[in-house]
Coordinates of C-alpha atoms and ligand atoms in Angstrom, one line a residue:
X80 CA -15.2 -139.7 215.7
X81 CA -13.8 -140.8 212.1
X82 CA -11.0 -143.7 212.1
X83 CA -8.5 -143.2 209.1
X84 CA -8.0 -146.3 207.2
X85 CA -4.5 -146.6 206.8
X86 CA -3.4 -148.3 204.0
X87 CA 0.3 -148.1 203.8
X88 CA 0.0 -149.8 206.6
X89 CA -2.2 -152.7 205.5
X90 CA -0.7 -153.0 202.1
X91 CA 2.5 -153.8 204.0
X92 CA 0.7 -156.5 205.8
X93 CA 0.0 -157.8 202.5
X94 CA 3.8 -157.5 200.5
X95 CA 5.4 -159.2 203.8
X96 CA 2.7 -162.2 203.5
X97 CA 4.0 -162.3 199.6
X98 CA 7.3 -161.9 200.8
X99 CA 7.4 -164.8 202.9
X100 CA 5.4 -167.1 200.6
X101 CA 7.9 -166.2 197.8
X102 CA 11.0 -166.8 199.6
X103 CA 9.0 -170.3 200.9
X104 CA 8.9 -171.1 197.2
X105 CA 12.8 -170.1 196.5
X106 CA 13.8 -172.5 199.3
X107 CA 11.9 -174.7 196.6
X108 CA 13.9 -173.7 194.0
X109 CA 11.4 -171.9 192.7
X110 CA 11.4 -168.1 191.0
X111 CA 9.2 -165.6 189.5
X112 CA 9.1 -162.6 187.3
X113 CA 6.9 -159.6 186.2
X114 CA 7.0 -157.6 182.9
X115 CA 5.5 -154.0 183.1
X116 CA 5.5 -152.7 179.7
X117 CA 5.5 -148.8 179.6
X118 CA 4.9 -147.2 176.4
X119 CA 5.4 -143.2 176.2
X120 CA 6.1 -140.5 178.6
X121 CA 2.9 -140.2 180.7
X122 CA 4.7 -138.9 184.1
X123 CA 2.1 -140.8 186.2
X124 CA 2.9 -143.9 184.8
X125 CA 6.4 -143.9 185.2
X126 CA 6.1 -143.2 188.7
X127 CA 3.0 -146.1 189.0
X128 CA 5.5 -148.3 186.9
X129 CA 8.7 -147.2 189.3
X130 CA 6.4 -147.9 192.5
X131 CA 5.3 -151.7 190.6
X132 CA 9.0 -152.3 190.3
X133 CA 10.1 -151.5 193.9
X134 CA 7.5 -153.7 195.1
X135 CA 8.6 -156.3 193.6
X136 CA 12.2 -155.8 195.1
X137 CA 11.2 -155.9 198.1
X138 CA 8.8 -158.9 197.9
X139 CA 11.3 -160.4 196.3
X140 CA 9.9 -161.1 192.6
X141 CA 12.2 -159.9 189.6
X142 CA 10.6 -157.7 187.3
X143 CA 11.7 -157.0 184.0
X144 CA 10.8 -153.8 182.5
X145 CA 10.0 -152.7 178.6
X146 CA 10.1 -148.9 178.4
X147 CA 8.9 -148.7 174.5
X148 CA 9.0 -145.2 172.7
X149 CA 5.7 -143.2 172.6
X150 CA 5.6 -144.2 168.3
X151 CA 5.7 -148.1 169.0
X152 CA 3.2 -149.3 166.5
X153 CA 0.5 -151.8 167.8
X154 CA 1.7 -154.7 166.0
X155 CA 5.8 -154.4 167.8
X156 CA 3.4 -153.8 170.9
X157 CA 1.5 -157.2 170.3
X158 CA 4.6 -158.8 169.3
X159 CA 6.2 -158.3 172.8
X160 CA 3.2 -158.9 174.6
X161 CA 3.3 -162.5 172.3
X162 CA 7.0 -163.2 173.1
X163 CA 6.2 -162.5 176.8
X164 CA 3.5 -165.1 176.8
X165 CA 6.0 -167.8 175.5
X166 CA 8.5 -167.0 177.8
X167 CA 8.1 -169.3 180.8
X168 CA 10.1 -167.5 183.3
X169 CA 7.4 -164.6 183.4
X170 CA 4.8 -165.3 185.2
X171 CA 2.7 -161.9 185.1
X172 CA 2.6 -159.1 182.7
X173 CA 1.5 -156.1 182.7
X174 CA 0.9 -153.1 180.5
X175 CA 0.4 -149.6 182.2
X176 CA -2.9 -147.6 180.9
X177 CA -3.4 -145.6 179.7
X178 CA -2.0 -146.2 176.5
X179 CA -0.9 -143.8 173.9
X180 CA -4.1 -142.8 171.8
X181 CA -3.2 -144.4 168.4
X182 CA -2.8 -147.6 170.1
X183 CA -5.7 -150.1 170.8
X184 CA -5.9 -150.9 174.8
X185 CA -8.2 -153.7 174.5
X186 CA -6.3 -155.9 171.7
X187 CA -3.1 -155.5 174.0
X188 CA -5.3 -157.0 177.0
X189 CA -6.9 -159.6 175.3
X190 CA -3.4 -160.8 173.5
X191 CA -1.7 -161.1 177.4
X192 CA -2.4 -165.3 178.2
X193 CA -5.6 -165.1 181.0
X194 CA -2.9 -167.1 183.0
X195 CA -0.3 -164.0 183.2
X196 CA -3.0 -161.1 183.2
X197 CA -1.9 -160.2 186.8
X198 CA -4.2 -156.9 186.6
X199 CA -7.0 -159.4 185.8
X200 CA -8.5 -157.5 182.9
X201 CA -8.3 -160.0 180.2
X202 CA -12.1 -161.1 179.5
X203 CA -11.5 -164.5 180.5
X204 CA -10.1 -163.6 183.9
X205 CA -13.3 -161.1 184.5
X206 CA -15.8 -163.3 183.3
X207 CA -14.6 -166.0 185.9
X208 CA -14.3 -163.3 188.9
X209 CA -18.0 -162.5 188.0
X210 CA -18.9 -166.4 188.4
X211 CA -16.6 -167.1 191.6
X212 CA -14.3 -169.0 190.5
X213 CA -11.2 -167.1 190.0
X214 CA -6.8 -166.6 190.3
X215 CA -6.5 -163.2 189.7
X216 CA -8.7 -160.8 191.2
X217 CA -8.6 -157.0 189.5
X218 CA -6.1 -155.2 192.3
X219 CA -7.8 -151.8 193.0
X220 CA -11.0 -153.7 193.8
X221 CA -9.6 -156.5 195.6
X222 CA -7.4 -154.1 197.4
X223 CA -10.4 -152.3 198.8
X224 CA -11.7 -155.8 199.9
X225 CA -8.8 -156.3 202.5
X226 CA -8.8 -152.8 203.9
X227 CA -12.5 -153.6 204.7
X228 CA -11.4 -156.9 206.4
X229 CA -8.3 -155.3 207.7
X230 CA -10.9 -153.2 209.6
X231 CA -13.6 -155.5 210.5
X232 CA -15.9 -154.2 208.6
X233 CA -18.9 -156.7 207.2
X234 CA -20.1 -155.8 204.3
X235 CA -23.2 -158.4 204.0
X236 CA -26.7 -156.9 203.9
X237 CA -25.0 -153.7 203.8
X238 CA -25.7 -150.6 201.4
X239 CA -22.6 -150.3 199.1
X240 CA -22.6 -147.7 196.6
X241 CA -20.3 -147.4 194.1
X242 CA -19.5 -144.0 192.4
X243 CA -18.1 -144.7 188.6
X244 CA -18.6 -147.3 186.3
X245 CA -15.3 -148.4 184.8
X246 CA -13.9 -151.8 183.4
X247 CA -10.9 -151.2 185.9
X248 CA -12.6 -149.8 189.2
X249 CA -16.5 -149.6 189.3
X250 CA -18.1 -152.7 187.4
X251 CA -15.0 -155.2 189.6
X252 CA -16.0 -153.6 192.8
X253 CA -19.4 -154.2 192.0
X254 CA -18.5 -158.2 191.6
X255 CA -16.3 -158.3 194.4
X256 CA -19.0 -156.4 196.5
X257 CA -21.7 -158.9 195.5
X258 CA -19.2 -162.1 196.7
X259 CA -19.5 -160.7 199.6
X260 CA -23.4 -160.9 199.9
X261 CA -23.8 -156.8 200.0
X262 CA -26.7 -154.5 198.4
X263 CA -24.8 -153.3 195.5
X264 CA -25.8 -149.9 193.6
X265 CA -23.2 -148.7 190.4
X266 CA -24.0 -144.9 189.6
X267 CA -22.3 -143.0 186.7
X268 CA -22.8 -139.7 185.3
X269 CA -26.6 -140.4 183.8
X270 CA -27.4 -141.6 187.4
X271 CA -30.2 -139.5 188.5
X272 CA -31.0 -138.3 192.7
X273 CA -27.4 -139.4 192.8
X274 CA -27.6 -137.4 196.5
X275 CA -30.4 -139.0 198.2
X276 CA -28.9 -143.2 196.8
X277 CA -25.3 -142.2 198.4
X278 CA -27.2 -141.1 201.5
X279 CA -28.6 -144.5 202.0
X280 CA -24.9 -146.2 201.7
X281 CA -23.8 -148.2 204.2
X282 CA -20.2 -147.9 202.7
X283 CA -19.3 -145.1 199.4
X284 CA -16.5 -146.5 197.3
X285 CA -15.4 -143.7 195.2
X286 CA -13.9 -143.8 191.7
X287 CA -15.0 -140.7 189.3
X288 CA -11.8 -139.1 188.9
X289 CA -12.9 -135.8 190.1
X290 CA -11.6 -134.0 193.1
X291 CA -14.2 -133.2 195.7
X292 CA -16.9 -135.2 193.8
X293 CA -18.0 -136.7 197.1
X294 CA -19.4 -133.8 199.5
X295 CA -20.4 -133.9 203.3
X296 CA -24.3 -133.6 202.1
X297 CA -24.3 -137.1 200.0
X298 CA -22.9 -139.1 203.6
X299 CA -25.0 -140.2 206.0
X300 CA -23.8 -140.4 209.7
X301 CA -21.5 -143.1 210.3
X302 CA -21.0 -144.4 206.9
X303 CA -17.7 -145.9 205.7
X304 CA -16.1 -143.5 202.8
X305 CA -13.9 -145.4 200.3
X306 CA -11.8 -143.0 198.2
X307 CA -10.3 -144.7 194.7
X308 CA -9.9 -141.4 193.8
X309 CA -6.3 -140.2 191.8
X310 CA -6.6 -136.0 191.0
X311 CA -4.6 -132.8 191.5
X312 CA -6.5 -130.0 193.1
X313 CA -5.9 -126.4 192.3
X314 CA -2.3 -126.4 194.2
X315 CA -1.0 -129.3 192.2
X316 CA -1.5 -131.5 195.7
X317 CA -2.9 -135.3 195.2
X318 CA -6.2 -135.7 196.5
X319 CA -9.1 -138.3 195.7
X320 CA -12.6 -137.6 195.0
X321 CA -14.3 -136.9 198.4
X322 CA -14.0 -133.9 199.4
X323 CA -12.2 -135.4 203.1
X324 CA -12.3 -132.2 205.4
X325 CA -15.7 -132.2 205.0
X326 CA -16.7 -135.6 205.0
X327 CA -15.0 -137.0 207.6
X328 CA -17.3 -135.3 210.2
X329 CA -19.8 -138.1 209.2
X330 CA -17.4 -140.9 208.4
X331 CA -17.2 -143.7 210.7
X332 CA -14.6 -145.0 208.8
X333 CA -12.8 -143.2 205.9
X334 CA -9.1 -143.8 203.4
X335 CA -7.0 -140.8 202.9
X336 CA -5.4 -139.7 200.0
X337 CA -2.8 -140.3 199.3
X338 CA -2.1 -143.5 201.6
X339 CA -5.5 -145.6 201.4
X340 CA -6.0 -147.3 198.2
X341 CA -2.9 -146.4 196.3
X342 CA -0.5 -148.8 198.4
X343 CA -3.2 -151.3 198.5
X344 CA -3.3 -151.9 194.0
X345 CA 0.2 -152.0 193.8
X346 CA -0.1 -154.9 196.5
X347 CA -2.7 -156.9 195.6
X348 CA -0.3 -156.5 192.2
X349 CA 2.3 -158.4 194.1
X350 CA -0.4 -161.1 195.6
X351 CA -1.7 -161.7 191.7
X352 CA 2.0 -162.4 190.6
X353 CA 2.5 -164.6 193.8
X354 CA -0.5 -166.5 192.4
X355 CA 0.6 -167.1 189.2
X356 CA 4.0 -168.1 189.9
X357 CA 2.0 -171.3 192.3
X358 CA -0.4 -171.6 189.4
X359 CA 2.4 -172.2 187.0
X360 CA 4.5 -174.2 189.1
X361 CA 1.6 -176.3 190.1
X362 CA 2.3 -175.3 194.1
X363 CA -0.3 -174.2 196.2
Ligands
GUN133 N1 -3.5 -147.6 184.9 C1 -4.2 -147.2 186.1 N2 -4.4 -148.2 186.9 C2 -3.8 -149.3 186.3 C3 -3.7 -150.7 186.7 O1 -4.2 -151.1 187.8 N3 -3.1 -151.5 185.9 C4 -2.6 -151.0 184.7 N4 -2.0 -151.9 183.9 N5 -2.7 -149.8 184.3 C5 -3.3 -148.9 185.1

């Protein structure tokens, strides 16, 4: 028998912890604020950003968001990013990705100050997270880290394979995963006998991006199953990338979707912020 990782309720766990710490801090006379920058109309985003932003009413954080037409040009982009930076009531920013396509993604991340790079992407923050020594850690990743912990579930000497390779999801995990003293394999769409090295995981984290990538005949019994996963099937529905009717006859342990990792990014979001506000404030 499967258990269902439940991560709306474990994210919660998380926000009240935040909440808690940042009304400790307000007692102190202490406040904190996020920027989201939104540029466009991608209707994913806005409900990503709209979900950030409730979050941080109900931890308690102000967030101030810049909803900038789909035609801003990269340097007005930069140029809030830059103002943002010197402004030291905001403690995290943020830009939602993806970005419209005439803009350039990685200049916006690398002008954010490493200090308020709450998605930790800046190279900076990554480089440190790879060495140990870290603030920020990148939330999707770090958000599967506590539902493993939430659960008990060791991931030392342990068989973790990662599905996808990306800068925000795959190559993090990977770090994170390593901390943590497991067996770490990344595989990506050149990976070849992709079957026979996901049915020697201990634990499958999935991020490809493609509904039902993950099928009962790549999970070995009792494996953990880890879906990252964001798609629409055929009927519209949100599902991840494991194909969960299926797989969940092997499972020992496995997230739905939606209600597994979602909750969990947007509150390791809110954990980041909390971080910066101490780090800027010189509390710990
Ligand atoms: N787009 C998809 N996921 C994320 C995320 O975690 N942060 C940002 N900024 N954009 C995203």
């Amino acid at each position: 028998m499967f258990k269902l990782i439940d991560g709306k309720m474990v994210s919660a766990a998380v926000k009240d912890r935040v909440k808690e710490e940042v009304a400790r801090l307000k007692e102190k006379g202490i406040e904190g604020a996020l920027a989201v920058i939104i540029v466009g109309n991608d209707p994913a985003s806005k409900v990503y950003v709209g979900n950030k932003k409730k979050a941080c009413e109900y931890v308690g954080i102000r967030s101030v968001e810049y909803a900038l037409d789909e035609n801003t040009t990269q340097q007005e982009l930069l140029a809030l990013v830059e103002k943002l930076n010197q402004d030291n009531s905001i403690n995290g920013i943020l830009c939602q990705l993806p970005l419209p396509k005439h803009l350039d993604d990685k200049e916006v991340i690398e002008k954010i100050s490493a200090q308020k790079d709450v998605d930790c992407f800046h190279a900076e923050n990554v480089g440190k997270m790879w060495i140990g020594e870290y603030s920020f850690k990148p939330c999707t990743p770090a958000g599967v880290m506590e539902l493993l912990k939430a659960y008990d579930i060791d991931v030392e000497g342990k068989n973790c394979v990662i599905l996808g390779r990306s800068n925000i999801v795959g190559k993090p995990m990977a770090a994170l995963l390593l901390e943590k003293n497991a067996t770490v394999t990344v595989c990506h769409s050149r990976t070849k006998n992709l079957k026979e090295i996901c049915l020697n995981a201990d634990i499958i984290v999935a991020a490809v991006g493609r509904a039902k990538f993950v099928t009962a005949d790549m999970v070995k019994d009792g494996a953990v199953v880890i879906d990252v996963g964001i798609n629409r099937n055929e009927e519209g529905k949100l599902c991840g990338d494991v194909d969960f009717e299926a797989v969940k006859e092997n499972a020992s342990y496995i997230t739905p979707v939606p209600g597994g990792c979602g909750p969990m990014t947007i509150a390791m979001l809110m954990q980041n912020t909390l971080t910066s506000i101490k780090n800027m404030n010189k509390e710990v």
